[in-house]
């Protein structure tokens, strides 16, 4: 029986690398993977998923208004598994569509993404995954102090910022993973 998986972590926890390794493992066993990502994530090119360690793959881009079930049934129904990177940027409705694929078509769906934004608030897609996923696993990383990182601190001019829109697409130049204690200390400075 297929499941909906949510594998989350802070920035720099190798979520994308894990997604691409998982894709490789399925394909090595002769299975067909539909690799998807939200259109909002265009930092490495519109249809590319790239990890910090250099792994990359072409991916299908999911616009915010796309019906994922309809797209799957029309063009990807031969796939054995769906892997979604940056799933925090999917809408709650799109997460429900992925849930529907699991339930009605018995296709496993593995979602990789962030839990929270730079102010420690859940993203829409992440919130829905916490509500409906069969399996929820944290991919851990550490703060510079050595403790487990849980905050995606937004950095501007070398300082942690606490203002701005929820979404600012960026990598190591815009965000750093921190433990909550170090983040609070940086915010108080």
Short mmCIF file of C-alpha atoms in Angstrom, two decimals:
data_model
loop_
_atom_site.label_atom_id
_atom_site.label_comp_id
_atom_site.label_asym_id
_atom_site.label_seq_id
_atom_site.Cartn_x
_atom_site.Cartn_y
_atom_site.Cartn_z
CA UNK A 1 0.00 0.00 0.00
CA UNK A 2 1.40 3.38 -1.06
CA UNK A 3 2.06 6.22 1.39
CA UNK A 4 2.48 9.98 1.38
CA UNK A 5 5.87 10.84 2.90
CA UNK A 6 7.05 14.21 4.18
CA UNK A 7 10.80 14.53 4.71
CA UNK A 8 11.58 17.97 6.08
CA UNK A 9 14.58 19.82 7.40
CA UNK A 10 16.19 23.21 7.80
CA UNK A 11 18.25 24.83 5.07
CA UNK A 12 21.40 22.86 4.38
CA UNK A 13 20.09 19.53 5.64
CA UNK A 14 20.53 17.84 2.22
CA UNK A 15 16.82 17.54 1.44
CA UNK A 16 17.36 17.95 -2.29
CA UNK A 17 20.31 15.58 -2.32
CA UNK A 18 18.14 13.01 -0.52
CA UNK A 19 15.34 13.53 -3.06
CA UNK A 20 17.73 12.99 -5.99
CA UNK A 21 19.33 9.94 -4.36
CA UNK A 22 15.86 8.51 -3.76
CA UNK A 23 15.03 9.09 -7.45
CA UNK A 24 18.22 7.26 -8.44
CA UNK A 25 17.37 4.32 -6.17
CA UNK A 26 13.90 3.90 -7.71
CA UNK A 27 15.29 4.15 -11.26
CA UNK A 28 18.07 1.69 -10.47
CA UNK A 29 15.31 -0.81 -9.73
CA UNK A 30 13.67 -0.14 -13.10
CA UNK A 31 10.92 2.11 -11.78
CA UNK A 32 9.75 5.31 -13.45
CA UNK A 33 9.85 8.49 -11.35
CA UNK A 34 7.91 11.72 -11.89
CA UNK A 35 10.19 14.36 -10.34
CA UNK A 36 8.34 17.62 -9.68
CA UNK A 37 8.95 21.02 -8.12
CA UNK A 38 6.86 24.17 -7.65
CA UNK A 39 7.25 26.89 -10.29
CA UNK A 40 8.10 29.34 -7.52
CA UNK A 41 11.49 27.66 -7.04
CA UNK A 42 13.46 29.02 -9.99
CA UNK A 43 16.83 29.69 -8.34
CA UNK A 44 18.62 26.94 -10.33
CA UNK A 45 16.63 27.36 -13.51
CA UNK A 46 12.96 26.85 -14.18
CA UNK A 47 13.05 23.07 -14.66
CA UNK A 48 16.14 22.05 -12.69
CA UNK A 49 16.56 20.65 -9.20
CA UNK A 50 20.11 21.12 -7.91
CA UNK A 51 21.58 20.19 -4.54
CA UNK A 52 24.36 22.08 -2.80
CA UNK A 53 26.70 19.12 -3.33
CA UNK A 54 26.27 19.33 -7.10
CA UNK A 55 23.64 16.69 -7.90
CA UNK A 56 21.06 17.93 -10.39
CA UNK A 57 18.17 16.64 -12.48
CA UNK A 58 15.53 18.05 -14.78
CA UNK A 59 12.15 18.26 -13.11
CA UNK A 60 8.57 18.91 -14.10
CA UNK A 61 7.50 22.40 -12.98
CA UNK A 62 4.17 22.67 -11.15
CA UNK A 63 2.48 26.08 -11.45
CA UNK A 64 0.45 27.25 -8.44
CA UNK A 65 -2.86 26.70 -10.26
CA UNK A 66 -2.09 23.25 -11.73
CA UNK A 67 -4.26 20.26 -10.93
CA UNK A 68 -1.59 17.65 -10.22
CA UNK A 69 -4.03 14.73 -10.47
CA UNK A 70 -5.18 15.81 -13.94
CA UNK A 71 -1.57 16.30 -15.10
CA UNK A 72 -0.55 12.91 -13.70
CA UNK A 73 -3.48 11.10 -15.32
CA UNK A 74 -2.96 12.82 -18.68
CA UNK A 75 0.82 12.68 -19.05
CA UNK A 76 2.56 10.73 -16.28
CA UNK A 77 0.34 7.76 -15.42
CA UNK A 78 3.12 5.32 -16.36
CA UNK A 79 5.16 6.52 -13.36
CA UNK A 80 5.61 4.28 -10.34
CA UNK A 81 6.41 7.03 -7.84
CA UNK A 82 6.26 10.82 -7.47
CA UNK A 83 9.06 12.78 -5.81
CA UNK A 84 8.41 16.45 -5.01
CA UNK A 85 11.19 18.84 -4.02
CA UNK A 86 10.56 22.20 -2.29
CA UNK A 87 7.07 20.95 -1.42
CA UNK A 88 6.58 23.75 1.09
CA UNK A 89 5.73 25.97 -1.91
CA UNK A 90 2.90 23.72 -3.11
CA UNK A 91 -0.60 24.81 -2.18
CA UNK A 92 -2.70 22.93 0.37
CA UNK A 93 -4.95 21.88 -2.49
CA UNK A 94 -1.98 20.44 -4.40
CA UNK A 95 -0.92 18.48 -1.32
CA UNK A 96 -4.46 17.11 -1.16
CA UNK A 97 -4.13 16.15 -4.84
CA UNK A 98 -0.93 14.24 -4.07
CA UNK A 99 -2.76 12.57 -1.17
CA UNK A 100 -5.50 11.58 -3.63
CA UNK A 101 -2.95 9.98 -5.98
CA UNK A 102 -1.65 7.90 -3.07
CA UNK A 103 -5.13 6.86 -1.96
CA UNK A 104 -6.85 6.26 -5.31
CA UNK A 105 -3.97 5.15 -7.54
CA UNK A 106 -1.72 3.45 -4.96
CA UNK A 107 1.29 5.53 -6.12
CA UNK A 108 3.81 6.49 -3.40
CA UNK A 109 4.56 10.21 -3.11
CA UNK A 110 7.72 11.46 -1.38
CA UNK A 111 7.77 15.17 -0.53
CA UNK A 112 10.96 16.96 0.51
CA UNK A 113 10.98 20.51 1.86
CA UNK A 114 11.24 23.04 4.62
CA UNK A 115 9.03 22.98 7.68
CA UNK A 116 9.04 26.71 8.47
CA UNK A 117 10.02 30.08 7.10
CA UNK A 118 12.58 32.55 8.50
CA UNK A 119 10.17 33.57 11.27
CA UNK A 120 9.46 29.96 12.28
CA UNK A 121 5.97 29.94 10.70
CA UNK A 122 4.78 26.92 8.76
CA UNK A 123 4.54 27.14 4.98
CA UNK A 124 1.15 26.28 3.48
CA UNK A 125 2.36 23.07 1.82
CA UNK A 126 4.26 21.96 4.91
CA UNK A 127 1.29 22.59 7.17
CA UNK A 128 -0.93 20.43 5.00
CA UNK A 129 1.68 17.67 4.85
CA UNK A 130 1.88 17.60 8.66
CA UNK A 131 -1.88 17.16 8.63
CA UNK A 132 -2.21 14.40 6.01
CA UNK A 133 1.14 12.61 5.48
CA UNK A 134 1.41 8.94 6.46
CA UNK A 135 5.08 9.27 7.35
CA UNK A 136 6.89 12.37 8.63
CA UNK A 137 10.69 12.35 9.02
CA UNK A 138 13.13 15.09 9.87
CA UNK A 139 16.38 15.35 7.94
CA UNK A 140 18.66 16.89 10.52
CA UNK A 141 21.43 19.44 10.22
CA UNK A 142 23.38 21.46 12.77
CA UNK A 143 23.83 25.07 13.78
CA UNK A 144 27.34 26.56 13.89
CA UNK A 145 27.25 25.99 17.68
CA UNK A 146 26.80 22.24 17.13
CA UNK A 147 23.16 21.99 18.26
CA UNK A 148 20.39 20.78 15.99
CA UNK A 149 19.28 23.51 13.57
CA UNK A 150 15.55 24.14 13.26
CA UNK A 151 15.38 27.77 12.10
CA UNK A 152 16.03 29.03 8.56
CA UNK A 153 17.50 32.41 9.48
CA UNK A 154 17.27 35.00 6.71
CA UNK A 155 20.49 36.95 6.32
CA UNK A 156 20.92 40.45 4.89
CA UNK A 157 24.26 42.27 5.04
CA UNK A 158 25.54 39.62 7.44
CA UNK A 159 22.70 40.11 9.94
CA UNK A 160 19.63 38.05 10.78
CA UNK A 161 16.46 39.83 9.66
CA UNK A 162 12.90 39.45 10.94
CA UNK A 163 10.97 41.45 8.36
CA UNK A 164 9.92 40.77 4.82
CA UNK A 165 7.66 38.49 2.84
CA UNK A 166 7.42 34.84 3.75
CA UNK A 167 9.08 33.76 0.51
CA UNK A 168 12.46 34.95 -0.73
CA UNK A 169 14.04 32.36 -2.99
CA UNK A 170 17.70 31.99 -2.12
CA UNK A 171 20.40 29.66 -0.97
CA UNK A 172 23.43 29.91 1.29
CA UNK A 173 23.77 33.62 0.47
CA UNK A 174 20.29 34.38 1.84
CA UNK A 175 19.73 31.83 4.62
CA UNK A 176 21.60 29.95 7.31
CA UNK A 177 20.33 27.10 9.46
CA UNK A 178 20.46 27.87 13.18
CA UNK A 179 19.30 26.38 16.46
CA UNK A 180 16.48 28.34 18.09
CA UNK A 181 18.74 29.68 20.85
CA UNK A 182 21.35 31.12 18.45
CA UNK A 183 18.59 32.56 16.25
CA UNK A 184 16.94 34.34 19.22
CA UNK A 185 20.32 35.75 20.29
CA UNK A 186 20.98 37.01 16.75
CA UNK A 187 17.52 38.58 16.53
CA UNK A 188 18.02 40.36 19.87
CA UNK A 189 21.30 41.96 18.70
#
